[in-house]
mmCIF file of C-alpha atoms and ligand atoms in Angstrom:
data_model
loop_
_atom_site.group_PDB
_atom_site.id
_atom_site.type_symbol
_atom_site.label_atom_id
_atom_site.label_comp_id
_atom_site.label_asym_id
_atom_site.label_seq_id
_atom_site.Cartn_x
_atom_site.Cartn_y
_atom_site.Cartn_z
ATOM 1 C CA MET A 1162 0.543 -20.797 22.295
ATOM 2 C CA LYS A 1163 0.848 -23.998 20.245
ATOM 3 C CA CYS A 1164 2.191 -24.652 16.791
ATOM 4 C CA LYS A 1165 -0.628 -24.942 14.198
ATOM 5 C CA VAL A 1166 1.113 -27.935 12.581
ATOM 6 C CA CYS A 1167 2.602 -30.136 15.332
ATOM 7 C CA ARG A 1168 1.016 -28.639 18.468
ATOM 8 C CA ASP A 1169 4.520 -28.092 20.126
ATOM 9 C CA ALA A 1170 5.215 -24.862 21.880
ATOM 10 C CA ALA A 1171 4.961 -22.015 19.247
ATOM 11 C CA VAL A 1172 7.668 -19.271 18.948
ATOM 12 C CA ILE A 1173 5.740 -16.842 16.822
ATOM 13 C CA ASP A 1174 2.189 -15.891 15.983
ATOM 14 C CA ILE A 1175 1.041 -14.726 12.512
ATOM 15 C CA ARG A 1176 -2.149 -12.902 13.130
ATOM 16 C CA ARG A 1177 -3.125 -12.495 9.517
ATOM 17 C CA HIS A 1178 -3.142 -16.238 9.074
ATOM 18 C CA ASN A 1179 -4.587 -16.829 12.512
ATOM 19 C CA ALA A 1180 -1.602 -19.307 13.084
ATOM 20 C CA ASN A 1181 1.200 -19.882 15.484
ATOM 21 C CA PHE A 1182 4.305 -21.906 14.661
ATOM 22 C CA CYS A 1183 7.149 -23.590 16.323
ATOM 23 C CA GLU A 1184 10.639 -22.938 15.069
ATOM 24 C CA GLU A 1185 10.718 -25.781 12.494
ATOM 25 C CA HIS A 1186 7.368 -25.040 11.052
ATOM 26 C CA PHE A 1187 7.852 -21.260 10.941
ATOM 27 C CA ILE A 1188 11.018 -21.813 8.837
ATOM 28 C CA ARG A 1189 8.994 -24.103 6.634
ATOM 29 C CA TYR A 1190 6.163 -21.537 6.423
ATOM 30 C CA CYS A 1191 8.653 -18.893 5.329
ATOM 31 C CA GLN A 1192 10.084 -21.188 2.590
ATOM 32 C CA GLN A 1193 6.488 -22.119 1.415
ATOM 33 C CA GLN A 1194 5.519 -18.411 1.131
ATOM 34 C CA VAL A 1195 8.637 -17.747 -1.061
ATOM 35 C CA LEU A 1196 8.045 -20.786 -3.194
ATOM 36 C CA ARG A 1197 4.412 -19.902 -3.580
ATOM 37 C CA ALA A 1198 5.378 -16.397 -4.854
ATOM 38 C CA ILE A 1199 7.899 -17.838 -7.246
ATOM 39 C CA HIS A 1200 5.316 -20.209 -8.604
ATOM 40 C CA ASP A 1201 2.317 -17.719 -8.736
ATOM 41 C CA TYR A 1202 4.350 -15.115 -10.617
ATOM 42 C CA ASP A 1203 6.509 -17.385 -12.630
ATOM 43 C CA MET A 1204 9.587 -15.643 -11.015
ATOM 44 C CA LEU A 1205 12.319 -18.356 -11.586
ATOM 45 C CA GLU A 1206 13.046 -21.719 -13.220
ATOM 46 C CA PRO A 1207 14.922 -24.221 -11.175
ATOM 47 C CA ASP A 1208 18.077 -23.965 -13.129
ATOM 48 C CA ASP A 1209 18.199 -20.170 -13.281
ATOM 49 C CA ARG A 1210 21.460 -18.607 -12.103
ATOM 50 C CA VAL A 1211 20.394 -15.799 -9.791
ATOM 51 C CA LEU A 1212 22.066 -12.803 -8.402
ATOM 52 C CA VAL A 1213 20.685 -11.704 -5.022
ATOM 53 C CA ALA A 1214 21.090 -7.971 -4.340
ATOM 54 C CA VAL A 1215 22.311 -8.101 -0.757
ATOM 55 C CA SER A 1216 22.541 -5.233 1.751
ATOM 56 C CA GLY A 1217 23.394 -7.098 4.907
ATOM 57 C CA GLY A 1218 19.961 -6.533 6.179
ATOM 58 C CA LYS A 1219 17.588 -9.169 7.314
ATOM 59 C CA ASP A 1220 15.488 -9.222 4.077
ATOM 60 C CA SER A 1221 18.216 -9.786 1.595
ATOM 61 C CA LEU A 1222 20.042 -12.307 3.742
ATOM 62 C CA ALA A 1223 16.726 -14.211 4.361
ATOM 63 C CA ILE A 1224 16.053 -14.579 0.703
ATOM 64 C CA TRP A 1225 19.486 -15.542 -0.171
ATOM 65 C CA ASP A 1226 19.368 -18.270 2.504
ATOM 66 C CA ILE A 1227 15.909 -19.543 1.410
ATOM 67 C CA LEU A 1228 16.996 -19.704 -2.446
ATOM 68 C CA LEU A 1229 20.208 -21.516 -1.497
ATOM 69 C CA ASP A 1230 18.224 -24.005 0.738
ATOM 70 C CA ASN A 1231 15.983 -24.673 -2.147
ATOM 71 C CA GLY A 1232 18.514 -25.509 -4.529
ATOM 72 C CA TRP A 1233 19.071 -22.350 -6.551
ATOM 73 C CA LYS A 1234 22.589 -21.367 -7.751
ATOM 74 C CA ALA A 1235 22.487 -17.964 -6.048
ATOM 75 C CA ASP A 1236 25.341 -15.514 -5.856
ATOM 76 C CA GLY A 1237 25.263 -12.145 -4.052
ATOM 77 C CA VAL A 1238 26.119 -8.585 -5.111
ATOM 78 C CA TYR A 1239 26.760 -5.909 -2.647
ATOM 79 C CA VAL A 1240 27.035 -2.234 -3.466
ATOM 80 C CA GLY A 1241 29.295 -0.090 -1.091
ATOM 81 C CA LEU A 1242 27.212 3.146 -0.789
ATOM 82 C CA GLY A 1243 29.671 5.024 1.253
ATOM 83 C CA ILE A 1244 27.325 5.743 4.196
ATOM 84 C CA GLY A 1245 29.805 5.836 6.983
ATOM 85 C CA THR A 1246 29.871 3.132 9.599
ATOM 86 C CA TYR A 1247 26.470 1.973 8.518
ATOM 87 C CA SER A 1248 28.040 0.727 5.194
ATOM 88 C CA ASP A 1249 31.055 -0.850 7.019
ATOM 89 C CA THR A 1250 28.801 -2.889 9.136
ATOM 90 C CA SER A 1251 26.599 -3.835 6.297
ATOM 91 C CA LEU A 1252 29.355 -5.196 4.259
ATOM 92 C CA GLU A 1253 30.768 -7.086 7.293
ATOM 93 C CA MET A 1254 27.357 -8.870 7.769
ATOM 94 C CA THR A 1255 27.188 -9.758 4.042
ATOM 95 C CA GLU A 1256 30.623 -11.082 3.892
ATOM 96 C CA ARG A 1257 30.100 -13.095 7.036
ATOM 97 C CA TYR A 1258 27.001 -14.763 5.634
ATOM 98 C CA ALA A 1259 28.633 -15.423 2.145
ATOM 99 C CA ARG A 1260 31.580 -17.062 4.038
ATOM 100 C CA SER A 1261 29.327 -19.244 6.185
ATOM 101 C CA ARG A 1262 27.627 -20.660 3.074
ATOM 102 C CA GLU A 1263 30.746 -20.718 0.863
ATOM 103 C CA VAL A 1264 28.991 -18.789 -1.852
ATOM 104 C CA GLU A 1265 30.230 -16.113 -4.332
ATOM 105 C CA LEU A 1266 29.796 -12.422 -3.393
ATOM 106 C CA ILE A 1267 30.406 -9.722 -5.908
ATOM 107 C CA THR A 1268 31.214 -6.311 -4.308
ATOM 108 C CA VAL A 1269 31.107 -2.999 -6.118
ATOM 109 C CA ASP A 1270 32.315 0.105 -4.262
ATOM 110 C CA LEU A 1271 30.664 3.312 -5.508
ATOM 111 C CA ARG A 1272 33.595 5.505 -4.451
ATOM 112 C CA ALA A 1273 36.485 3.311 -5.515
ATOM 113 C CA GLU A 1274 34.894 2.160 -9.002
ATOM 114 C CA HIS A 1275 32.654 5.221 -9.865
ATOM 115 C CA GLY A 1276 34.129 8.099 -7.961
ATOM 116 C CA PHE A 1277 31.188 9.020 -5.745
ATOM 117 C CA ASP A 1278 29.237 7.862 -2.703
ATOM 118 C CA VAL A 1279 25.540 8.366 -1.856
ATOM 119 C CA PRO A 1280 26.016 11.432 0.403
ATOM 120 C CA THR A 1281 28.058 13.186 -2.258
ATOM 121 C CA ALA A 1282 25.580 12.097 -5.102
ATOM 122 C CA SER A 1283 22.794 13.662 -2.989
ATOM 123 C CA ALA A 1284 24.671 16.817 -2.210
ATOM 124 C CA GLU A 1285 25.647 17.491 -5.803
ATOM 125 C CA THR A 1286 22.474 16.575 -7.586
ATOM 126 C CA GLY A 1287 19.994 17.884 -5.150
ATOM 127 C CA ARG A 1288 18.146 14.540 -5.040
ATOM 128 C CA VAL A 1289 16.988 12.923 -1.688
ATOM 129 C CA PRO A 1290 19.634 10.514 -0.660
ATOM 130 C CA CYS A 1291 17.343 7.462 -1.380
ATOM 131 C CA SER A 1292 16.591 8.664 -4.901
ATOM 132 C CA ALA A 1293 20.453 8.863 -5.666
ATOM 133 C CA CYS A 1294 20.991 5.687 -3.846
ATOM 134 C CA GLY A 1295 18.166 3.854 -5.636
ATOM 135 C CA ILE A 1296 19.286 4.895 -9.161
ATOM 136 C CA SER A 1297 22.844 3.658 -8.290
ATOM 137 C CA LYS A 1298 21.787 0.289 -6.799
ATOM 138 C CA ARG A 1299 19.397 -0.526 -9.663
ATOM 139 C CA HIS A 1300 22.066 0.346 -12.329
ATOM 140 C CA LEU A 1301 24.670 -1.604 -10.740
ATOM 141 C CA PHE A 1302 22.556 -4.646 -9.937
ATOM 142 C CA ASP A 1303 21.288 -4.775 -13.590
ATOM 143 C CA SER A 1304 24.605 -4.163 -15.158
ATOM 144 C CA THR A 1305 26.430 -6.721 -12.998
ATOM 145 C CA ALA A 1306 23.733 -9.250 -13.875
ATOM 146 C CA VAL A 1307 23.777 -8.680 -17.564
ATOM 147 C CA SER A 1308 27.599 -8.528 -17.916
ATOM 148 C CA ARG A 1309 28.107 -11.835 -15.900
ATOM 149 C CA GLY A 1310 25.201 -13.676 -17.624
ATOM 150 C CA TYR A 1311 22.791 -14.215 -14.611
ATOM 151 C CA ASP A 1312 19.226 -15.059 -15.435
ATOM 152 C CA ALA A 1313 17.531 -12.931 -12.725
ATOM 153 C CA VAL A 1314 18.253 -10.292 -10.076
ATOM 154 C CA ILE A 1315 16.411 -10.914 -6.760
ATOM 155 C CA THR A 1316 15.751 -8.110 -4.338
ATOM 156 C CA GLY A 1317 14.682 -8.528 -0.812
ATOM 157 C CA HIS A 1318 11.543 -6.323 -0.985
ATOM 158 C CA ASN A 1319 9.081 -7.698 1.556
ATOM 159 C CA LEU A 1320 5.276 -7.364 1.945
ATOM 160 C CA ASP A 1321 5.739 -4.117 4.159
ATOM 161 C CA ASP A 1322 7.948 -2.512 1.542
ATOM 162 C CA GLU A 1323 5.547 -3.251 -1.309
ATOM 163 C CA ALA A 1324 2.460 -2.253 0.544
ATOM 164 C CA ALA A 1325 4.161 0.960 1.528
ATOM 165 C CA VAL A 1326 5.263 1.757 -2.070
ATOM 166 C CA LEU A 1327 1.667 0.983 -3.232
ATOM 167 C CA PHE A 1328 0.320 3.225 -0.589
ATOM 168 C CA GLY A 1329 2.517 6.074 -1.668
ATOM 169 C CA ASN A 1330 1.755 5.421 -5.277
ATOM 170 C CA VAL A 1331 -1.963 5.530 -4.598
ATOM 171 C CA MET A 1332 -1.714 8.599 -2.339
ATOM 172 C CA SER A 1333 -0.244 10.551 -5.282
ATOM 173 C CA TRP A 1334 -2.165 8.555 -8.077
ATOM 174 C CA GLN A 1335 1.135 7.794 -9.838
ATOM 175 C CA THR A 1336 -0.578 5.489 -12.343
ATOM 176 C CA ASP A 1337 2.600 4.851 -14.398
ATOM 177 C CA TYR A 1338 4.279 3.489 -11.156
ATOM 178 C CA LEU A 1339 1.104 1.514 -10.345
ATOM 179 C CA GLY A 1340 1.207 -0.145 -13.777
ATOM 180 C CA ARG A 1341 4.825 -1.178 -13.151
ATOM 181 C CA GLN A 1342 4.438 -2.328 -9.571
ATOM 182 C CA ARG A 1343 4.707 -5.954 -10.083
ATOM 183 C CA PRO A 1344 6.719 -8.650 -8.187
ATOM 184 C CA MET A 1345 8.284 -10.039 -11.352
ATOM 185 C CA LEU A 1346 9.373 -8.026 -14.381
ATOM 186 C CA PRO A 1347 10.657 -10.144 -17.302
ATOM 187 C CA ALA A 1348 13.845 -9.470 -19.054
ATOM 188 C CA ARG A 1349 13.646 -6.676 -21.762
ATOM 189 C CA ASP A 1350 15.589 -4.358 -23.784
ATOM 190 C CA GLY A 1351 18.888 -5.097 -22.058
ATOM 191 C CA PHE A 1352 17.391 -5.239 -18.561
ATOM 192 C CA PRO A 1353 17.611 -8.524 -16.709
ATOM 193 C CA LYS A 1354 14.587 -10.394 -15.185
ATOM 194 C CA LYS A 1355 13.824 -9.027 -11.777
ATOM 195 C CA ALA A 1356 11.869 -10.603 -9.001
ATOM 196 C CA LYS A 1357 10.814 -10.025 -5.398
ATOM 197 C CA PRO A 1358 10.133 -13.444 -3.885
ATOM 198 C CA LEU A 1359 9.658 -12.199 -0.327
ATOM 199 C CA MET A 1360 6.605 -10.249 -1.330
ATOM 200 C CA ARG A 1361 4.369 -12.483 0.887
ATOM 201 C CA LEU A 1362 6.381 -12.227 4.095
ATOM 202 C CA THR A 1363 6.501 -9.148 6.446
ATOM 203 C CA GLU A 1364 9.508 -7.577 7.961
ATOM 204 C CA ARG A 1365 8.691 -9.093 11.248
ATOM 205 C CA GLU A 1366 8.782 -12.536 9.756
ATOM 206 C CA THR A 1367 12.016 -12.040 7.885
ATOM 207 C CA ALA A 1368 13.609 -10.796 11.101
ATOM 208 C CA ALA A 1369 12.323 -13.754 12.933
ATOM 209 C CA TYR A 1370 13.519 -15.975 10.236
ATOM 210 C CA CYS A 1371 17.091 -14.657 10.382
ATOM 211 C CA VAL A 1372 17.148 -14.948 14.239
ATOM 212 C CA LEU A 1373 15.979 -18.528 14.283
ATOM 213 C CA ARG A 1374 18.348 -19.477 11.588
ATOM 214 C CA GLY A 1375 21.307 -17.821 13.412
ATOM 215 C CA ILE A 1376 21.901 -15.199 10.565
ATOM 216 C CA GLU A 1377 23.424 -12.040 11.920
ATOM 217 C CA TYR A 1378 22.238 -8.974 10.118
ATOM 218 C CA GLN A 1379 22.557 -5.259 10.162
ATOM 219 C CA ILE A 1380 20.046 -4.103 12.543
ATOM 220 C CA ASP A 1381 20.465 -0.413 12.364
ATOM 221 C CA GLU A 1382 18.277 1.607 10.068
ATOM 222 C CA CYS A 1383 20.095 3.329 7.281
ATOM 223 C CA PRO A 1384 20.709 6.953 8.547
ATOM 224 C CA MET A 1385 20.047 8.475 5.185
ATOM 225 C CA ALA A 1386 16.534 7.399 5.017
ATOM 226 C CA VAL A 1387 15.702 11.079 5.768
ATOM 227 C CA GLY A 1388 13.368 12.697 3.497
ATOM 228 C CA ASN A 1389 11.863 9.447 2.380
ATOM 229 C CA LYS A 1390 8.132 9.184 3.087
ATOM 230 C CA HIS A 1391 8.304 5.302 2.910
ATOM 231 C CA LEU A 1392 8.787 4.936 6.660
ATOM 232 C CA ALA A 1393 5.632 6.930 7.495
ATOM 233 C CA TYR A 1394 3.585 4.841 4.968
ATOM 234 C CA LYS A 1395 4.818 1.784 6.689
ATOM 235 C CA ALA A 1396 3.940 3.014 10.120
ATOM 236 C CA ALA A 1397 0.523 4.030 9.010
ATOM 237 C CA LEU A 1398 -0.155 0.559 7.438
ATOM 238 C CA ASN A 1399 1.174 -1.177 10.632
ATOM 239 C CA ASP A 1400 -1.258 0.827 12.703
ATOM 240 C CA LEU A 1401 -4.105 -0.324 10.456
ATOM 241 C CA ASP A 1402 -2.836 -3.846 10.503
ATOM 242 C CA VAL A 1403 -2.832 -3.896 14.359
ATOM 243 C CA GLU A 1404 -6.612 -2.892 14.341
ATOM 244 C CA SER A 1405 -7.482 -5.347 11.459
ATOM 245 C CA PRO A 1406 -4.790 -8.102 10.959
ATOM 246 C CA GLY A 1407 -4.346 -8.913 7.378
ATOM 247 C CA SER A 1408 -5.375 -5.525 6.046
ATOM 248 C CA LYS A 1409 -1.793 -4.787 4.713
ATOM 249 C CA ALA A 1410 -1.611 -8.084 2.935
ATOM 250 C CA ALA A 1411 -5.113 -7.749 1.403
ATOM 251 C CA PHE A 1412 -4.252 -4.105 0.214
ATOM 252 C CA TYR A 1413 -1.157 -5.380 -1.602
ATOM 253 C CA LEU A 1414 -2.094 -8.755 -2.719
ATOM 254 C CA GLY A 1415 -5.635 -7.573 -3.809
ATOM 255 C CA PHE A 1416 -3.963 -4.832 -5.867
ATOM 256 C CA LEU A 1417 -1.950 -7.408 -7.776
ATOM 257 C CA GLN A 1418 -4.978 -9.761 -8.220
ATOM 258 C CA ARG A 1419 -7.527 -7.097 -9.168
ATOM 259 C CA ALA A 1420 -6.056 -3.896 -10.083
ATOM 260 C CA VAL A 1421 -2.437 -3.765 -11.422
ATOM 261 C CA ASP A 1422 -3.507 -4.830 -14.912
ATOM 262 C CA ARG A 1423 -5.847 -1.871 -15.246
ATOM 263 C CA PHE A 1424 -2.756 0.519 -15.036
ATOM 264 C CA GLU A 1425 -0.699 -1.583 -17.588
ATOM 265 C CA GLY A 1426 -1.597 1.106 -20.304
ATOM 266 C CA ASP A 1427 -0.107 3.842 -18.022
ATOM 267 C CA SER A 1428 3.128 2.039 -17.269
ATOM 268 C CA GLY A 1429 5.006 4.065 -19.859
ATOM 269 C CA ARG A 1430 7.191 1.331 -21.143
ATOM 270 C CA GLY A 1431 8.350 2.842 -24.298
ATOM 271 C CA ASP A 1432 11.141 2.205 -26.492
ATOM 272 C CA LEU A 1433 14.635 2.530 -25.095
ATOM 273 C CA GLY A 1434 17.870 3.600 -26.605
ATOM 274 C CA GLN A 1435 21.546 3.015 -25.197
ATOM 275 C CA CYS A 1436 23.286 5.356 -22.743
ATOM 276 C CA ALA A 1437 25.927 7.135 -24.850
ATOM 277 C CA ARG A 1438 28.408 6.800 -21.867
ATOM 278 C CA CYS A 1439 27.839 3.147 -20.607
ATOM 279 C CA GLY A 1440 25.531 1.443 -23.073
ATOM 280 C CA ALA A 1441 22.803 0.757 -20.439
ATOM 281 C CA PRO A 1442 19.233 0.916 -21.706
ATOM 282 C CA THR A 1443 17.761 4.297 -21.145
ATOM 283 C CA ASP A 1444 15.120 6.729 -22.609
ATOM 284 C CA ALA A 1445 17.628 9.559 -22.389
ATOM 285 C CA ALA A 1446 20.842 10.319 -24.184
ATOM 286 C CA VAL A 1447 22.742 9.484 -21.041
ATOM 287 C CA CYS A 1448 21.387 7.187 -18.292
ATOM 288 C CA ALA A 1449 20.527 8.541 -14.827
ATOM 289 C CA PHE A 1450 23.616 6.769 -13.187
ATOM 290 C CA CYS A 1451 26.015 8.239 -15.644
ATOM 291 C CA ARG A 1452 24.441 11.652 -15.069
ATOM 292 C CA ILE A 1453 25.215 11.236 -11.305
ATOM 293 C CA VAL A 1454 28.834 10.091 -12.260
ATOM 294 C CA GLN A 1455 29.201 13.367 -14.405
ATOM 295 C CA ARG A 1456 27.622 15.634 -11.805
ATOM 296 C CA THR A 1457 30.005 14.367 -8.975
ATOM 297 C CA GLU A 1458 33.179 14.444 -11.039
ATOM 298 C CA GLY A 1459 35.889 16.166 -8.928
ATOM 299 C CA ALA A 1460 33.447 17.005 -6.133
ATOM 300 C CA ALA A 1461 34.625 16.939 -2.580
ATOM 301 C CA ALA A 1462 33.118 14.064 -0.586
ATOM 302 C CA ALA A 1463 30.012 15.216 1.469
ATOM 303 C CA PRO A 1464 29.970 14.211 5.020
ATOM 304 C CA VAL A 1465 26.978 11.969 5.955
ATOM 305 C CA GLU A 1466 25.835 14.302 8.716
ATOM 306 C CA VAL A 1467 25.665 17.314 6.615
ATOM 307 C CA VAL A 1468 23.397 15.598 4.071
ATOM 308 C CA ILE A 1469 21.227 14.146 6.884
ATOM 309 C CA LYS A 1470 20.856 17.669 8.426
ATOM 310 C CA ARG A 1471 19.754 19.088 5.060
ATOM 311 C CA TYR A 1472 16.783 16.717 4.698
ATOM 312 C CA ALA A 1473 15.916 16.398 8.487
ATOM 313 C CA GLY A 1474 12.278 17.058 9.291
ATOM 314 C CA GLY A 1475 11.124 15.849 5.801
ATOM 315 C CA ARG A 1476 12.002 19.226 4.263
ATOM 316 C CA ARG A 1477 14.964 20.163 2.178
ATOM 317 C CA ARG A 1478 16.958 23.012 3.757
ATOM 318 C CA PRO A 1479 18.500 25.496 1.381
HETATM 319 S S1 Q46 B 219 20.213 2.308 1.772
HETATM 320 FE FE1 Q46 B 219 19.936 3.784 0.218
HETATM 321 FE FE2 Q46 B 219 18.021 2.594 1.575
HETATM 322 FE FE3 Q46 B 219 19.778 4.155 2.785
HETATM 323 S S2 Q46 B 219 19.946 5.790 1.197
HETATM 324 FE FE4 Q46 B 219 17.753 5.146 1.135
HETATM 325 S S3 Q46 B 219 17.743 3.708 -0.420
HETATM 326 S S4 Q46 B 219 17.525 4.072 3.155
HETATM 327 S S5 Q46 B 219 17.107 0.574 1.159
HETATM 328 ZN ZN1 ZN B 220 5.404 -27.178 14.642
HETATM 329 ZN ZN1 ZN B 221 25.027 5.313 -18.438
#
């Protein structure tokens, strides 16, 4: 197996591009894919101050690394979700990377600063853990970026993530979500600009990038992914991609090129007011994050294992 660029020994094959790369040219390939996404979707200006939402996993550390190496002033924000030892290791990996690059890392701890953690939010609101978690992360990433004057929030969603979300939205014909599933959302109504520059790279590629760059990351899956169909959609798309390399990328990138605009009218971007409690933009009197804060006030902390058991097997147990 030889590198497509220099003919030295290759370390990885990328079947959808019919290409193999040595270490140096694979790193360059990853950077080029990110720069292409940034260019094609007008994600960032060279002097934008960006805030990378970091989880300690391979994707967010890889995109932080690539943005720093390409000259962006990129700080990180980490949200402590309170998911037992999983969260402890995730924070450790994030702090280690930030120290190694001597960059700023902002940490927000859900329990210490807002009085709840993800297991308790799930137990008290009846939402699947990922729903309570997603609302909390989005709110804190956005509010941190706005209050500290960052130009954009960057998330580490990769091609597999985006294709799986698209698959789920198509399966249930969520045309409002389809209309909003874009890799860059401009700032509006008090929300910061949000971008997903890893949209052209797969999970396998971001993992390989971290390994080759010597970046240590959280390798365990989040134990609270129970009740989340995302993993099943990813597995189905990966099976298809083995049979027909490139089909996953064609599905997602083809949607962006030829279909997303057709759903724009369904995207439901109406006028927003301000949350009565925190001032964040929302279409309700109180935003979804503040409703979680209110519902969990005074509640005993729910153990991770108990919440996992409740959703195990894909069905909520009464
Ligand atoms: S951290 Fe949160 Fe993920 Fe864990 S609870 Fe779900 S959403 S799986 S990216
Ligand atoms: Zn090479
Ligand atoms: Zn609020």
